[in-house]
Structures are given as C-alpha cells and as structure tokens.
mmCIF file as gemmi writes it, N, C-alpha and C atoms, coordinates in Angstrom:
data_model
loop_
_atom_site.group_PDB
_atom_site.id
_atom_site.type_symbol
_atom_site.label_atom_id
_atom_site.label_alt_id
_atom_site.label_comp_id
_atom_site.label_asym_id
_atom_site.label_entity_id
_atom_site.label_seq_id
_atom_site.pdbx_PDB_ins_code
_atom_site.Cartn_x
_atom_site.Cartn_y
_atom_site.Cartn_z
_atom_site.occupancy
_atom_site.B_iso_or_equiv
_atom_site.pdbx_formal_charge
_atom_site.auth_seq_id
_atom_site.auth_asym_id
_atom_site.pdbx_PDB_model_num
ATOM 1 N N . LEU Axp A 1 ? 0.866 -1.095 0.119 1 0 ? 1 A 1
ATOM 2 C CA . LEU Axp A 1 ? -0.162 0.041 0.007 1 0 ? 1 A 1
ATOM 3 C C . LEU Axp A 1 ? 0.91 1.385 -0.016 1 0 ? 1 A 1
ATOM 4 N N . ARG Axp A 2 ? 1.984 1.05 0.727 1 0 ? 2 A 1
ATOM 5 C CA . ARG Axp A 2 ? 2.981 2.281 0.784 1 0 ? 2 A 1
ATOM 6 C C . ARG Axp A 2 ? 3.229 2.864 -0.507 1 0 ? 2 A 1
ATOM 7 N N . GLU Axp A 3 ? 3.748 1.837 -1.517 1 0 ? 3 A 1
ATOM 8 C CA . GLU Axp A 3 ? 4.28 2.312 -2.567 1 0 ? 3 A 1
ATOM 9 C C . GLU Axp A 3 ? 3.089 2.714 -3.7 1 0 ? 3 A 1
ATOM 10 N N . GLN Axp A 4 ? 1.972 1.742 -3.506 1 0 ? 4 A 1
ATOM 11 C CA . GLN Axp A 4 ? 1.204 2.207 -4.409 1 0 ? 4 A 1
ATOM 12 C C . GLN Axp A 4 ? 0.215 3.417 -4.366 1 0 ? 4 A 1
ATOM 13 N N . ASP Axp A 5 ? -0.149 3.85 -3.257 1 0 ? 5 A 1
ATOM 14 C CA . ASP Axp A 5 ? -0.993 4.829 -2.84 1 0 ? 5 A 1
ATOM 15 C C . ASP Axp A 5 ? -0.83 5.428 -1.592 1 0 ? 5 A 1
ATOM 16 N N . PRO Axp A 6 ? 0.404 6.307 -1.338 1 0 ? 6 A 1
ATOM 17 C CA . PRO Axp A 6 ? 0.801 6.562 -0.229 1 0 ? 6 A 1
ATOM 18 C C . PRO Axp A 6 ? -0.15 7.649 0.622 1 0 ? 6 A 1
ATOM 19 N N . ILE Axp A 7 ? -1.198 7.879 -0.311 1 0 ? 7 A 1
ATOM 20 C CA . ILE Axp A 7 ? -2.411 9.221 0.074 1 0 ? 7 A 1
ATOM 21 C C . ILE Axp A 7 ? -3.149 8.341 1.18 1 0 ? 7 A 1
ATOM 22 N N . LYS Axp A 8 ? -3.466 6.94 0.416 1 0 ? 8 A 1
ATOM 23 C CA . LYS Axp A 8 ? -4.586 6.463 0.958 1 0 ? 8 A 1
ATOM 24 C C . LYS Axp A 8 ? -3.859 5.749 2.314 1 0 ? 8 A 1
ATOM 25 N N . LEU Axp A 9 ? -2.81 5.633 2.569 1 0 ? 9 A 1
ATOM 26 C CA . LEU Axp A 9 ? -2.041 5.037 3.712 1 0 ? 9 A 1
ATOM 27 C C . LEU Axp A 9 ? -2.175 6.077 4.951 1 0 ? 9 A 1
ATOM 28 N N . VAL Axp A 10 ? -1.936 7.205 4.485 1 0 ? 10 A 1
ATOM 29 C CA . VAL Axp A 10 ? -1.884 8.33 5.517 1 0 ? 10 A 1
ATOM 30 C C . VAL Axp A 10 ? -3.526 8.579 5.977 1 0 ? 10 A 1
ATOM 31 N N . GLU Axp A 11 ? -4.651 8.678 5.047 1 0 ? 11 A 1
ATOM 32 C CA . GLU Axp A 11 ? -5.648 9.011 5.201 1 0 ? 11 A 1
ATOM 33 C C . GLU Axp A 11 ? -6.288 7.819 6.251 1 0 ? 11 A 1
ATOM 34 N N . LYS Axp A 12 ? -5.76 6.448 5.851 1 0 ? 12 A 1
ATOM 35 C CA . LYS Axp A 12 ? -6.216 5.474 6.776 1 0 ? 12 A 1
ATOM 36 C C . LYS Axp A 12 ? -5.889 5.265 7.996 1 0 ? 12 A 1
ATOM 37 N N . ALA Axp A 13 ? -4.583 6.002 8.248 1 0 ? 13 A 1
ATOM 38 C CA . ALA Axp A 13 ? -4.225 6.042 9.501 1 0 ? 13 A 1
ATOM 39 C C . ALA Axp A 13 ? -4.845 7.312 10.229 1 0 ? 13 A 1
ATOM 40 N N . VAL Axp A 14 ? -5.124 8.35 9.512 1 0 ? 14 A 1
ATOM 41 C CA . VAL Axp A 14 ? -5.885 9.409 10.311 1 0 ? 14 A 1
ATOM 42 C C . VAL Axp A 14 ? -7.304 9.07 10.929 1 0 ? 14 A 1
ATOM 43 N N . TRP Axp A 15 ? -8.12 8.59 9.68 1 0 ? 15 A 1
ATOM 44 C CA . TRP Axp A 15 ? -9.066 8.187 9.754 1 0 ? 15 A 1
ATOM 45 C C . TRP Axp A 15 ? -9.432 7.071 11.36 1 0 ? 15 A 1
ATOM 46 N N . GLY Axp A 16 ? -8.509 6.067 11.399 1 0 ? 16 A 1
ATOM 47 C CA . GLY Axp A 16 ? -8.432 5.523 12.847 1 0 ? 16 A 1
ATOM 48 C C . GLY Axp A 16 ? -8.235 6.168 14.105 1 0 ? 16 A 1
ATOM 49 N N . MET Axp A 17 ? -7.62 7.439 13.946 1 0 ? 17 A 1
ATOM 50 C CA . MET Axp A 17 ? -7.511 8.362 15.224 1 0 ? 17 A 1
ATOM 51 C C . MET Axp A 17 ? -8.724 9.148 15.328 1 0 ? 17 A 1
ATOM 52 N N . MET Axp A 18 ? -9.77 9.473 14.517 1 0 ? 18 A 1
ATOM 53 C CA . MET Axp A 18 ? -10.669 10.337 14.34 1 0 ? 18 A 1
ATOM 54 C C . MET Axp A 18 ? -11.971 9.793 15.1 1 0 ? 18 A 1
ATOM 55 N N . PRO Axp A 19 ? -12.607 10.578 15.979 1 0 ? 19 A 1
ATOM 56 C CA . PRO Axp A 19 ? -14.018 10.185 16.703 1 0 ? 19 A 1
ATOM 57 C C . PRO Axp A 19 ? -14.721 9.488 15.426 1 0 ? 19 A 1
ATOM 58 N N . LYS Axp A 20 ? -15.532 8.52 16.1 1 0 ? 20 A 1
ATOM 59 C CA . LYS Axp A 20 ? -16.347 8.001 15.361 1 0 ? 20 A 1
ATOM 60 C C . LYS Axp A 20 ? -17.733 8.218 15.434 1 0 ? 20 A 1
ATOM 61 N N . GLY Axp A 21 ? -18.276 9.416 14.646 1 0 ? 21 A 1
ATOM 62 C CA . GLY Axp A 21 ? -19.481 10.004 14.632 1 0 ? 21 A 1
ATOM 63 C C . GLY Axp A 21 ? -19.611 11.199 13.67 1 0 ? 21 A 1
ATOM 64 N N . PRO Axp A 22 ? -20.625 11.84 13.322 1 0 ? 22 A 1
ATOM 65 C CA . PRO Axp A 22 ? -20.533 12.8 12.592 1 0 ? 22 A 1
ATOM 66 C C . PRO Axp A 22 ? -19.531 14.045 12.842 1 0 ? 22 A 1
ATOM 67 N N . LEU Axp A 23 ? -19.056 14.456 13.752 1 0 ? 23 A 1
ATOM 68 C CA . LEU Axp A 23 ? -17.892 15.455 13.945 1 0 ? 23 A 1
ATOM 69 C C . LEU Axp A 23 ? -16.791 14.918 13.336 1 0 ? 23 A 1
ATOM 70 N N . GLY Axp A 24 ? -16.647 13.62 13.38 1 0 ? 24 A 1
ATOM 71 C CA . GLY Axp A 24 ? -15.094 13.092 13.017 1 0 ? 24 A 1
ATOM 72 C C . GLY Axp A 24 ? -15.179 12.705 11.481 1 0 ? 24 A 1
ATOM 73 N N . ARG Axp A 25 ? -16.526 12.796 11.282 1 0 ? 25 A 1
ATOM 74 C CA . ARG Axp A 25 ? -16.619 12.668 9.576 1 0 ? 25 A 1
ATOM 75 C C . ARG Axp A 25 ? -16.486 13.833 8.988 1 0 ? 25 A 1
ATOM 76 N N . ALA Axp A 26 ? -16.918 14.958 9.735 1 0 ? 26 A 1
ATOM 77 C CA . ALA Axp A 26 ? -16.674 16.653 8.968 1 0 ? 26 A 1
ATOM 78 C C . ALA Axp A 26 ? -15.156 16.788 9.105 1 0 ? 26 A 1
ATOM 79 N N . MET Axp A 27 ? -14.553 16.275 10.386 1 0 ? 27 A 1
ATOM 80 C CA . MET Axp A 27 ? -13.158 16.733 10.363 1 0 ? 27 A 1
ATOM 81 C C . MET Axp A 27 ? -12.22 16.025 9.46 1 0 ? 27 A 1
ATOM 82 N N . PHE Axp A 28 ? -12.629 14.663 9.059 1 0 ? 28 A 1
ATOM 83 C CA . PHE Axp A 28 ? -11.787 13.914 8.051 1 0 ? 28 A 1
ATOM 84 C C . PHE Axp A 28 ? -12.452 14.563 6.619 1 0 ? 28 A 1
ATOM 85 N N . ALA Axp A 29 ? -13.402 15.026 6.244 1 0 ? 29 A 1
ATOM 86 C CA . ALA Axp A 29 ? -13.625 15.563 5.102 1 0 ? 29 A 1
ATOM 87 C C . ALA Axp A 29 ? -12.813 16.892 4.956 1 0 ? 29 A 1
ATOM 88 N N . LYS Axp A 30 ? -12.494 17.56 5.883 1 0 ? 30 A 1
ATOM 89 C CA . LYS Axp A 30 ? -11.574 18.968 5.564 1 0 ? 30 A 1
ATOM 90 C C . LYS Axp A 30 ? -9.882 18.53 5.421 1 0 ? 30 A 1
ATOM 91 N N . LEU Axp A 31 ? -9.648 17.203 5.631 1 0 ? 31 A 1
ATOM 92 C CA . LEU Axp A 31 ? -8.097 16.502 5.696 1 0 ? 31 A 1
ATOM 93 C C . LEU Axp A 31 ? -8.025 16.611 4.049 1 0 ? 31 A 1
ATOM 94 N N . LYS Axp A 32 ? -6.639 17.341 4.04 1 0 ? 32 A 1
ATOM 95 C CA . LYS Axp A 32 ? -5.77 17.342 2.772 1 0 ? 32 A 1
ATOM 96 C C . LYS Axp A 32 ? -4.59 16.647 2.763 1 0 ? 32 A 1
ATOM 97 N N . VAL Axp A 33 ? -4.571 15.804 1.839 1 0 ? 33 A 1
ATOM 98 C CA . VAL Axp A 33 ? -3.159 15.004 1.975 1 0 ? 33 A 1
ATOM 99 C C . VAL Axp A 33 ? -2.716 15.005 0.547 1 0 ? 33 A 1
ATOM 100 N N . TYR Axp A 34 ? -1.369 15.152 0.42 1 0 ? 34 A 1
ATOM 101 C CA . TYR Axp A 34 ? -0.513 15.47 -0.826 1 0 ? 34 A 1
ATOM 102 C C . TYR Axp A 34 ? 0.602 14.323 -0.905 1 0 ? 34 A 1
ATOM 103 N N . ALA Axp A 35 ? 0.917 13.825 -1.979 1 0 ? 35 A 1
ATOM 104 C CA . ALA Axp A 35 ? 2.017 12.875 -2.159 1 0 ? 35 A 1
ATOM 105 C C . ALA Axp A 35 ? 3.229 13.775 -2.374 1 0 ? 35 A 1
ATOM 106 N N . GLY Axp A 36 ? 4.155 13.762 -1.584 1 0 ? 36 A 1
ATOM 107 C CA . GLY Axp A 36 ? 5.484 14.523 -2.023 1 0 ? 36 A 1
ATOM 108 C C . GLY Axp A 36 ? 5.383 16.045 -1.357 1 0 ? 36 A 1
ATOM 109 N N . SER Axp A 37 ? 6.46 16.755 -1.566 1 0 ? 37 A 1
ATOM 110 C CA . SER Axp A 37 ? 6.48 18.045 -0.957 1 0 ? 37 A 1
ATOM 111 C C . SER Axp A 37 ? 5.717 19.22 -1.346 1 0 ? 37 A 1
ATOM 112 N N . GLU Axp A 38 ? 5.179 19.058 -2.605 1 0 ? 38 A 1
ATOM 113 C CA . GLU Axp A 38 ? 4.628 20.155 -3.483 1 0 ? 38 A 1
ATOM 114 C C . GLU Axp A 38 ? 3.201 20.082 -3.183 1 0 ? 38 A 1
ATOM 115 N N . HIS Axp A 39 ? 2.538 21.37 -3.014 1 0 ? 39 A 1
ATOM 116 C CA . HIS Axp A 39 ? 1.024 21.363 -2.547 1 0 ? 39 A 1
ATOM 117 C C . HIS Axp A 39 ? 0.805 23.006 -3.233 1 0 ? 39 A 1
ATOM 118 N N . PRO Axp A 40 ? -0.602 23.08 -3.205 1 0 ? 40 A 1
ATOM 119 C CA . PRO Axp A 40 ? -1.117 24.197 -3.927 1 0 ? 40 A 1
ATOM 120 C C . PRO Axp A 40 ? -1.069 25.26 -2.483 1 0 ? 40 A 1
ATOM 121 N N . HIS Axp A 41 ? -0.9 25.309 -1.54 1 0 ? 41 A 1
ATOM 122 C CA . HIS Axp A 41 ? -0.983 26.099 -0.277 1 0 ? 41 A 1
ATOM 123 C C . HIS Axp A 41 ? -0.036 26.893 -0.263 1 0 ? 41 A 1
ATOM 124 N N . ALA Axp A 42 ? -0.297 28.202 -0.33 1 0 ? 42 A 1
ATOM 125 C CA . ALA Axp A 42 ? 1.234 28.888 -0.085 1 0 ? 42 A 1
ATOM 126 C C . ALA Axp A 42 ? 1.314 29.532 1.248 1 0 ? 42 A 1
ATOM 127 N N . ALA Axp A 43 ? 2.289 29.709 1.773 1 0 ? 43 A 1
ATOM 128 C CA . ALA Axp A 43 ? 2.752 29.839 3.323 1 0 ? 43 A 1
ATOM 129 C C . ALA Axp A 43 ? 2.347 31.522 3.42 1 0 ? 43 A 1
ATOM 130 N N . GLN Axp A 44 ? 2.142 31.68 4.771 1 0 ? 44 A 1
ATOM 131 C CA . GLN Axp A 44 ? 1.977 33.351 4.809 1 0 ? 44 A 1
ATOM 132 C C . GLN Axp A 44 ? 3.23 34.161 4.623 1 0 ? 44 A 1
ATOM 133 N N . LYS Axp A 45 ? 3.024 35.359 4.244 1 0 ? 45 A 1
ATOM 134 C CA . LYS Axp A 45 ? 4.128 36.115 4.111 1 0 ? 45 A 1
ATOM 135 C C . LYS Axp A 45 ? 3.869 37.334 4.899 1 0 ? 45 A 1
ATOM 136 N N . PRO Axp A 46 ? 4.562 37.442 6.431 1 0 ? 46 A 1
ATOM 137 C CA . PRO Axp A 46 ? 4.154 38.47 7.238 1 0 ? 46 A 1
ATOM 138 C C . PRO Axp A 46 ? 5.166 39.715 6.915 1 0 ? 46 A 1
ATOM 139 N N . GLU Axp A 47 ? 4.628 40.915 7.331 1 0 ? 47 A 1
ATOM 140 C CA . GLU Axp A 47 ? 5.284 42.2 7.007 1 0 ? 47 A 1
ATOM 141 C C . GLU Axp A 47 ? 5.596 42.852 8.195 1 0 ? 47 A 1
ATOM 142 N N . VAL Axp A 48 ? 6.599 43.695 8.304 1 0 ? 48 A 1
ATOM 143 C CA . VAL Axp A 48 ? 7.098 44.297 9.446 1 0 ? 48 A 1
ATOM 144 C C . VAL Axp A 48 ? 6.082 45.634 9.397 1 0 ? 48 A 1
ATOM 145 N N . ILE Axp A 49 ? 5.64 45.978 10.632 1 0 ? 49 A 1
ATOM 146 C CA . ILE Axp A 49 ? 4.99 47.061 10.674 1 0 ? 49 A 1
ATOM 147 C C . ILE Axp A 49 ? 5.625 47.911 11.799 1 0 ? 49 A 1
ATOM 148 N N . SER Axp A 50 ? 6.211 49.092 11.317 1 0 ? 50 A 1
ATOM 149 C CA . SER Axp A 50 ? 6.974 50.095 12.322 1 0 ? 50 A 1
ATOM 150 C C . SER Axp A 50 ? 5.897 51.25 12.999 1 0 ? 50 A 1
ATOM 151 N N . PHE Axp A 51 ? 6.069 51.583 14.447 1 0 ? 51 A 1
ATOM 152 C CA . PHE Axp A 51 ? 5.396 52.705 14.819 1 0 ? 51 A 1
ATOM 153 C C . PHE Axp A 51 ? 6.304 53.635 15.156 1 0 ? 51 A 1
ATOM 154 N N . LYS Axp A 52 ? 6.061 54.822 14.737 1 0 ? 52 A 1
ATOM 155 C CA . LYS Axp A 52 ? 6.864 55.893 15.356 1 0 ? 52 A 1
ATOM 156 C C . LYS Axp A 52 ? 6.648 56.36 16.738 1 0 ? 52 A 1
ATOM 157 N N . HIS Axp A 53 ? 5.626 56.326 17.067 1 0 ? 53 A 1
ATOM 158 C CA . HIS Axp A 53 ? 5.349 56.705 18.534 1 0 ? 53 A 1
ATOM 159 C C . HIS Axp A 53 ? 4.684 55.95 19.415 1 0 ? 53 A 1
ATOM 160 N N . ALA Axp A 54 ? 5.06 54.702 19.606 1 0 ? 54 A 1
ATOM 161 C CA . ALA Axp A 54 ? 4.643 53.327 20.275 1 0 ? 54 A 1
ATOM 162 C C . ALA Axp A 54 ? 4.218 53.656 21.738 1 0 ? 54 A 1
ATOM 163 N N . GLY Axp A 55 ? 5.109 54.604 22.531 1 0 ? 55 A 1
ATOM 164 C CA . GLY Axp A 55 ? 5.124 54.882 23.831 1 0 ? 55 A 1
ATOM 165 C C . GLY Axp A 55 ? 5.603 53.794 24.72 1 0 ? 55 A 1
ATOM 166 N N . VAL Axp A 56 ? 6.55 52.883 24.04 1 0 ? 56 A 1
ATOM 167 C CA . VAL Axp A 56 ? 7.131 51.809 24.744 1 0 ? 56 A 1
ATOM 168 C C . VAL Axp A 56 ? 8.71 52.269 24.578 1 0 ? 56 A 1
ATOM 169 N N . HIS Axp A 57 ? 9.384 52.251 26.135 1 0 ? 57 A 1
ATOM 170 C CA . HIS Axp A 57 ? 10.69 52.587 26.067 1 0 ? 57 A 1
ATOM 171 C C . HIS Axp A 57 ? 11.544 51.284 26.399 1 0 ? 57 A 1
C-alpha cells in the first residue's frame, strides 16, 4: 500500500484516530493529503509594521 498509494495510507491512519461520529466525519472531510512536498497552499508572508510613537521604551 505504501508504494502504490501513499495518500490512502495516511488517510487510513488518520481515519483510525478520528472520533467515530458526525464530527469525526466532518473533520476527516476537511483533511488534505498530498504525495510529496509540493502542494497548492502558499505560506503566510508576514510584513514588518513600524510605529513611530508606540510609547514603549
């Protein structure tokens, strides 16, 4: 199973840890598993905000 479909392997492992009920099924439906390190979700890009008069010394 590991070589044939690694996504199913992870999904099966996670499914076994989920609560067995409507909430567990809802949480599992939101799970996204990707084979490899490439995925369409971008990381956050924080920006520095400077304050001239913050009042903190």
